[in-house]
Tab-separated table of C-alpha atoms in Angstrom:
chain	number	residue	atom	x	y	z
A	1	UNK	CA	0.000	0.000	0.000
A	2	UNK	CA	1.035	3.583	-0.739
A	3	UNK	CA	2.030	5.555	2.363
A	4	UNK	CA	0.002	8.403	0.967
A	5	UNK	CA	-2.595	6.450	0.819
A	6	UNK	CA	-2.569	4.601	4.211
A	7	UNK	CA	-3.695	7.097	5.896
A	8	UNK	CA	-7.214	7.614	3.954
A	9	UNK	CA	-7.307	3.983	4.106
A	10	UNK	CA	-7.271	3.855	7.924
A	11	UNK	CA	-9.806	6.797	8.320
A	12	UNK	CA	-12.299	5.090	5.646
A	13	UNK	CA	-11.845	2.170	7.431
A	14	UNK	CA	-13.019	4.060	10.976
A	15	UNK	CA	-16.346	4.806	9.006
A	16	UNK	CA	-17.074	1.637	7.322
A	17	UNK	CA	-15.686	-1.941	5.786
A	18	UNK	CA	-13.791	-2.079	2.419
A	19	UNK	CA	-14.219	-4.546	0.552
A	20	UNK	CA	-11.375	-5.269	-1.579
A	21	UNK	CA	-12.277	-3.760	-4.873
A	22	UNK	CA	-12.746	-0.545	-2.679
A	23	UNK	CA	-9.371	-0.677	-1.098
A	24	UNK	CA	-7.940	-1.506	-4.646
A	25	UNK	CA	-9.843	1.870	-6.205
A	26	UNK	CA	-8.563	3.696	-3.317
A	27	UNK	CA	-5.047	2.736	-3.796
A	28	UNK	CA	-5.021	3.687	-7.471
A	29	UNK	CA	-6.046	7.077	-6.601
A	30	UNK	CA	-3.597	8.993	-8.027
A	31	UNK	CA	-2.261	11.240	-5.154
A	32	UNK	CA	0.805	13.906	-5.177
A	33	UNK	CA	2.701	14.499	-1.868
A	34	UNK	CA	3.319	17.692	-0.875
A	35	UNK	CA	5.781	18.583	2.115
A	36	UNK	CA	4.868	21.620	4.325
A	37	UNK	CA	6.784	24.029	6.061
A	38	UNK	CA	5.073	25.583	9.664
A	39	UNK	CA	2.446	27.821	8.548
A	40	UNK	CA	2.921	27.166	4.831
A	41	UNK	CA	-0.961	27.319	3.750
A	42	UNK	CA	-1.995	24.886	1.441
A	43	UNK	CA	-6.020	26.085	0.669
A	44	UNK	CA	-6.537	29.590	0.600
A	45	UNK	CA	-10.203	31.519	1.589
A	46	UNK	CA	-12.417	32.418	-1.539
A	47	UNK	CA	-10.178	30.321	-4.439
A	48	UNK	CA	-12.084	27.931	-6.748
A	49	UNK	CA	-10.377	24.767	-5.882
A	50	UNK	CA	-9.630	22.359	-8.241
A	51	UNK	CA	-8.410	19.585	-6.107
A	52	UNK	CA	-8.723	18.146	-2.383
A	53	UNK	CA	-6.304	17.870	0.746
A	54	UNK	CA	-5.291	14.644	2.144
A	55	UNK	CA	-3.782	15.205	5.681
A	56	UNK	CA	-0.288	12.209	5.548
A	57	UNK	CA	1.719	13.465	8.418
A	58	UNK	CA	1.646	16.060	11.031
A	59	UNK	CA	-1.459	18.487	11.294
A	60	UNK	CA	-3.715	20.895	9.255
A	61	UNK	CA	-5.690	24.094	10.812
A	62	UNK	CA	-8.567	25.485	8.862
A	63	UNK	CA	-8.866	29.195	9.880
A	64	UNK	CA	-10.637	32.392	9.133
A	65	UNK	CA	-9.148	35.835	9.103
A	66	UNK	CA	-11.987	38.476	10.449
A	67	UNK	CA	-12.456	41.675	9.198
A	68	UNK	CA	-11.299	43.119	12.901
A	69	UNK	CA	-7.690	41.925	12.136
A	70	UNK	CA	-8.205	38.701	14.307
A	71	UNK	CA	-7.555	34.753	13.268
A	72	UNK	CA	-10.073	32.365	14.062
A	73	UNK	CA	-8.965	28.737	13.379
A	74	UNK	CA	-12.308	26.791	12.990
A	75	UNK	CA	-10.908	23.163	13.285
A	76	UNK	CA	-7.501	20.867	13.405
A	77	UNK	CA	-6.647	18.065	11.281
A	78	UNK	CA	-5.461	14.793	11.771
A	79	UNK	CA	-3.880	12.503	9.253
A	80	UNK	CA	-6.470	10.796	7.259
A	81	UNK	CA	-8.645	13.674	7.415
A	82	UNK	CA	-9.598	15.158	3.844
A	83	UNK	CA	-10.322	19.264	5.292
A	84	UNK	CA	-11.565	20.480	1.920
A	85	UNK	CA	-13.939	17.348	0.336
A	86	UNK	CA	-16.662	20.328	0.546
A	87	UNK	CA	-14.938	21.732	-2.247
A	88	UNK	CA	-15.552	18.438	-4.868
A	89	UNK	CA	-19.368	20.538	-4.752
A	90	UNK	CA	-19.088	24.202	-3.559
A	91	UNK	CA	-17.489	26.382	-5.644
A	92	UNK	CA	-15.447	28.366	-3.461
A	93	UNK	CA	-13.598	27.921	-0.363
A	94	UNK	CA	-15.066	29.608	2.852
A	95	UNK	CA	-11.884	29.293	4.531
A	96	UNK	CA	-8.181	28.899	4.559
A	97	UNK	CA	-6.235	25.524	5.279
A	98	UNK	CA	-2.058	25.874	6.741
A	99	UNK	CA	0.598	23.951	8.418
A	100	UNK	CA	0.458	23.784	12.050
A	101	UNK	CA	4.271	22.277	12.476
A	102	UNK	CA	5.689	20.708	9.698
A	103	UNK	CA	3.865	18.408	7.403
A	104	UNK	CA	2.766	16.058	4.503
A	105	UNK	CA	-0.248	16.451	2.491
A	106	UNK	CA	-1.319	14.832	-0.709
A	107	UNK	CA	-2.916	16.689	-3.192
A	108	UNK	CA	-6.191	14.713	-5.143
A	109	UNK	CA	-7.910	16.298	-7.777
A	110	UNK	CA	-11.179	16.660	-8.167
A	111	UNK	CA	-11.885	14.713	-11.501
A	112	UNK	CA	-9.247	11.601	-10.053
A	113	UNK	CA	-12.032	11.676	-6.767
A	114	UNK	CA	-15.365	11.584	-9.408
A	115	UNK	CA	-13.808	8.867	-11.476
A	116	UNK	CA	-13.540	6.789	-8.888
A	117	UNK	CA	-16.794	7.765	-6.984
A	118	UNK	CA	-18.484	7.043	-10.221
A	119	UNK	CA	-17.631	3.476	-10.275
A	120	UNK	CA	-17.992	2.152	-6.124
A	121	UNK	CA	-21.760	3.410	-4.958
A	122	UNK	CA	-20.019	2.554	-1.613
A	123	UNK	CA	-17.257	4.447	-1.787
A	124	UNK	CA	-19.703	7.335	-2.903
A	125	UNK	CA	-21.263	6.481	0.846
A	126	UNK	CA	-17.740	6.652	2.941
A	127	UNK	CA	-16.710	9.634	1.409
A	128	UNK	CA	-20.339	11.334	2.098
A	129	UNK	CA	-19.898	9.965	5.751
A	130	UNK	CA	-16.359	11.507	6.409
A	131	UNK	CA	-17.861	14.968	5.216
A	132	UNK	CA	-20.832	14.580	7.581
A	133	UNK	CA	-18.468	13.506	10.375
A	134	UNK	CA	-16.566	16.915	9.554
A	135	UNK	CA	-19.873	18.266	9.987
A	136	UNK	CA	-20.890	16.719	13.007
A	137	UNK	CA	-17.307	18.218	14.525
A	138	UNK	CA	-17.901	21.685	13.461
A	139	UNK	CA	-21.474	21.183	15.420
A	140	UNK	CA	-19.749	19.907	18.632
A	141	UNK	CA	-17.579	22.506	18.683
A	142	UNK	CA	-20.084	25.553	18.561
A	143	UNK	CA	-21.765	23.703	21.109
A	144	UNK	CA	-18.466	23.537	23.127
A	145	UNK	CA	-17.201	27.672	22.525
A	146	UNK	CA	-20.481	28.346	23.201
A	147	UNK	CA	-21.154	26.163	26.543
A	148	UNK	CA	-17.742	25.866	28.158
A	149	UNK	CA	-15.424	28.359	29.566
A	150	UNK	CA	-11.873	28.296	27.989
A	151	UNK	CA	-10.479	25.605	30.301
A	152	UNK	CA	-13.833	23.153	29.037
A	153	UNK	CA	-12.924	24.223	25.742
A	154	UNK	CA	-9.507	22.722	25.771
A	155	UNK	CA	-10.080	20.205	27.642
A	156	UNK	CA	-12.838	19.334	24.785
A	157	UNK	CA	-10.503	19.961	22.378
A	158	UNK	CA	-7.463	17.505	23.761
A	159	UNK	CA	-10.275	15.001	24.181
A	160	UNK	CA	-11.598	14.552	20.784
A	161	UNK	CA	-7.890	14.769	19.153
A	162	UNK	CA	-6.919	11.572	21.692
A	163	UNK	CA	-9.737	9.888	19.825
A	164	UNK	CA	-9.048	10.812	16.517
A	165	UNK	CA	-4.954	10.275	16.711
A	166	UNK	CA	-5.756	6.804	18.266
A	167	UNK	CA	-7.468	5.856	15.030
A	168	UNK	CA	-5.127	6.256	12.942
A	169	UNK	CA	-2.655	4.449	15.565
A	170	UNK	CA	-1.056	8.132	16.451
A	171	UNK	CA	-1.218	7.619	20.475
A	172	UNK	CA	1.493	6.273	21.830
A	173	UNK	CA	1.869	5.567	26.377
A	174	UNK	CA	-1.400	8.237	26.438
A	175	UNK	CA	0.535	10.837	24.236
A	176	UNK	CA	-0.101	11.955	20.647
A	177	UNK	CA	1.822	14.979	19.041
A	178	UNK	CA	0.350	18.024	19.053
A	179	UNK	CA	3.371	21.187	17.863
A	180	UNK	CA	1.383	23.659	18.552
A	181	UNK	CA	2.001	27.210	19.688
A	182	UNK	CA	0.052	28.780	22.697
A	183	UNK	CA	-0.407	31.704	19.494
A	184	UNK	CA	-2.621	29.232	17.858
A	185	UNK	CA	-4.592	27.382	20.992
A	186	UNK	CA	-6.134	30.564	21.881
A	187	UNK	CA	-7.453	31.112	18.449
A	188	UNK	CA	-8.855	27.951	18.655
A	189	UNK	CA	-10.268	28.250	22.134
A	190	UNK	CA	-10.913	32.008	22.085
A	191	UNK	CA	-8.525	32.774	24.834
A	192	UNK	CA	-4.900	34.912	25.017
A	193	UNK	CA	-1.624	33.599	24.894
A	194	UNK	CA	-2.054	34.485	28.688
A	195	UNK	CA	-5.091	32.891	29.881
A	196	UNK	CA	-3.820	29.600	27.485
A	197	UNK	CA	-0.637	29.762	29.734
A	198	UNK	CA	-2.473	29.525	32.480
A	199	UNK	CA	-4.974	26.867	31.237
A	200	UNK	CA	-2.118	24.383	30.913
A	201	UNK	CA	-0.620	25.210	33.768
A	202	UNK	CA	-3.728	24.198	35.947
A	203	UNK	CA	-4.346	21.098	34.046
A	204	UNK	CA	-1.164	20.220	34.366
A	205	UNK	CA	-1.170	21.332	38.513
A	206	UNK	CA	-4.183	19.174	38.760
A	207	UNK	CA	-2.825	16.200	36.692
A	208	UNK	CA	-5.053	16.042	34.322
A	209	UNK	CA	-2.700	16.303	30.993
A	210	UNK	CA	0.644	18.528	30.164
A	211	UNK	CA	1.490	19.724	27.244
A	212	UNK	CA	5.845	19.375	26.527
A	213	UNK	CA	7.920	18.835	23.664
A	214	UNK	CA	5.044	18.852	21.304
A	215	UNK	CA	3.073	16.346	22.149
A	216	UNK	CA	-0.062	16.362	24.569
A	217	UNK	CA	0.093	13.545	27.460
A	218	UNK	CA	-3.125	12.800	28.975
A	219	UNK	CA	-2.540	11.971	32.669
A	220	UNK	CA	-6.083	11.176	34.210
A	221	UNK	CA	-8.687	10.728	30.844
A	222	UNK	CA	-12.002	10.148	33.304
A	223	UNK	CA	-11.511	13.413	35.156
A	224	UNK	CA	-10.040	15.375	31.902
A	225	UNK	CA	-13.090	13.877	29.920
A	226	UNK	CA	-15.215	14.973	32.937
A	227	UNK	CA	-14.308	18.462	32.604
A	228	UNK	CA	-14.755	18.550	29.008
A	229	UNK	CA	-18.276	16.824	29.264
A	230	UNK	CA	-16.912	14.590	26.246
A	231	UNK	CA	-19.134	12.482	24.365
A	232	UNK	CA	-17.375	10.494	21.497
A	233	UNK	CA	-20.805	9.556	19.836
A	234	UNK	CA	-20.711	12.558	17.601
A	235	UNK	CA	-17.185	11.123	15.593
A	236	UNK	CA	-19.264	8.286	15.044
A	237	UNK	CA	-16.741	5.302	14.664
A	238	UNK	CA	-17.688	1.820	14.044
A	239	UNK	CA	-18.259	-0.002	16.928
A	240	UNK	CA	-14.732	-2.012	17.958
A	241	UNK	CA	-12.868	1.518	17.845
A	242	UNK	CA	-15.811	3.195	19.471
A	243	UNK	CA	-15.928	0.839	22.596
A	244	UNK	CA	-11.965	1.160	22.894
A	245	UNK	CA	-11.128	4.568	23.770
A	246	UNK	CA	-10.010	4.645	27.252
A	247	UNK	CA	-6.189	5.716	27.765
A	248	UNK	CA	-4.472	2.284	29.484
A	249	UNK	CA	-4.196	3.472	33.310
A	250	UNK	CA	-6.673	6.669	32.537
């Protein structure tokens, strides 16, 4: 198997069986790896895109810039994830995709995606579920900036990346990478550089997780997932990965 496509493999996989015809008309996808520098954007706001993002290595943020000067980033990517399938139907993009760290992409376009749609009905159904998974995300979190103070928020946040880096077999001793800058939490979680300082610093006081070296350790996953008032349901996995989330010791 391609290591470009392993990854899209895996995440299909999270969704739904292949058969092996699919997994054979996903490997023949024709995919073209791009390497990214930190920040290096990839998708940019209001272009007419002309071919999707495949997420190989490292992680993607899809952000906003607002018309006060500020950044909102509006979700993080995981390898596997595709942040821009929205685009194989919508004209435009409504917002920008970059680097967080260094990366790998691979670059699809849109006609190598509808040839092979065209032919695997199923396939059609997988890649339809991924986008309404990215969906349901984009829901959750609304719900969470919207219900949670910024210390819920991130706790929410380190939550539902544990899940989706132990899918694709990213968690390793209750740790998954995560190189990202206190600059770029806060627009996540709406909070300053200070008040994310501080955030880790209690979460880390009351063992809960610390953030180090880029990667996140989770310390007590109950009590973190308590504070979060996390619900996996919404990524909706298949049932074996579903019922196996629980850091070992957590």
């Amino acid at each position: 198997m391609s290591s470009l496509t392993t990854p899209l493999m895996r995440k299909l996989e999270s969704l739904g069986r292949l058969s092996s015809d699919e997994r054979e008309s996903v490997e023949a996808m024709k995919l073209v790896g791009k390497e990214l520098s930190p920040g290096q954007q990839v998708a940019l706001e209001w272009n007419e895109p002309s071919r999707c993002c495949l997420v190989v290595e490292g992680l993607l943020r899809r952000y906003s810039n607002l018309s006060n000067g500020t950044v909102q980033t509006l979700s993080i990517h995981v390898p596997g994830d595709i942040p821009d399938l929205q685009g194989l139907h919508l004209r435009t993009m409504d917002h920008t995709l970059a680097s967080i760290g260094g990366s790998k992409v691979a670059l699809l376009a849109h006609r190598e995606i509808l040839d092979v749609l065209r032919k695997s009905p199923r396939l059609v159904a997988l890649f339809w579920r991924e986008s309404l998974v990215d969906a349901a995300v984009a829901r959750a979190w609304v719900k969470v900036l919207g219900g949670h103070d910024a210390l819920g928020r991130f706790a929410h946040l380190a939550c539902e990346l544990y899940v989706r880096m132990r899918v694709m077999g990213l968690v390793s001793d209750n740790s998954y990478p995560l190189p990202i800058t206190q600059v770029h939490l806060g627009e996540t979680i709406g909070a300053s550089v200070v008040h994310v300082n501080r955030i880790l610093k209690k979460l880390r006081d009351d063992r809960l997780l610390v953030h180090k070296r880029g990667r996140l350790v989770i310390l007590n996953w109950d009590r973190l997932s308590e504070v979060a008032d996390f619900d996996p349901a919404y990524l909706n996995l298949r049932e074996p990965l579903y019922l196996d989330l629980t850091p070992a010791g957590g």
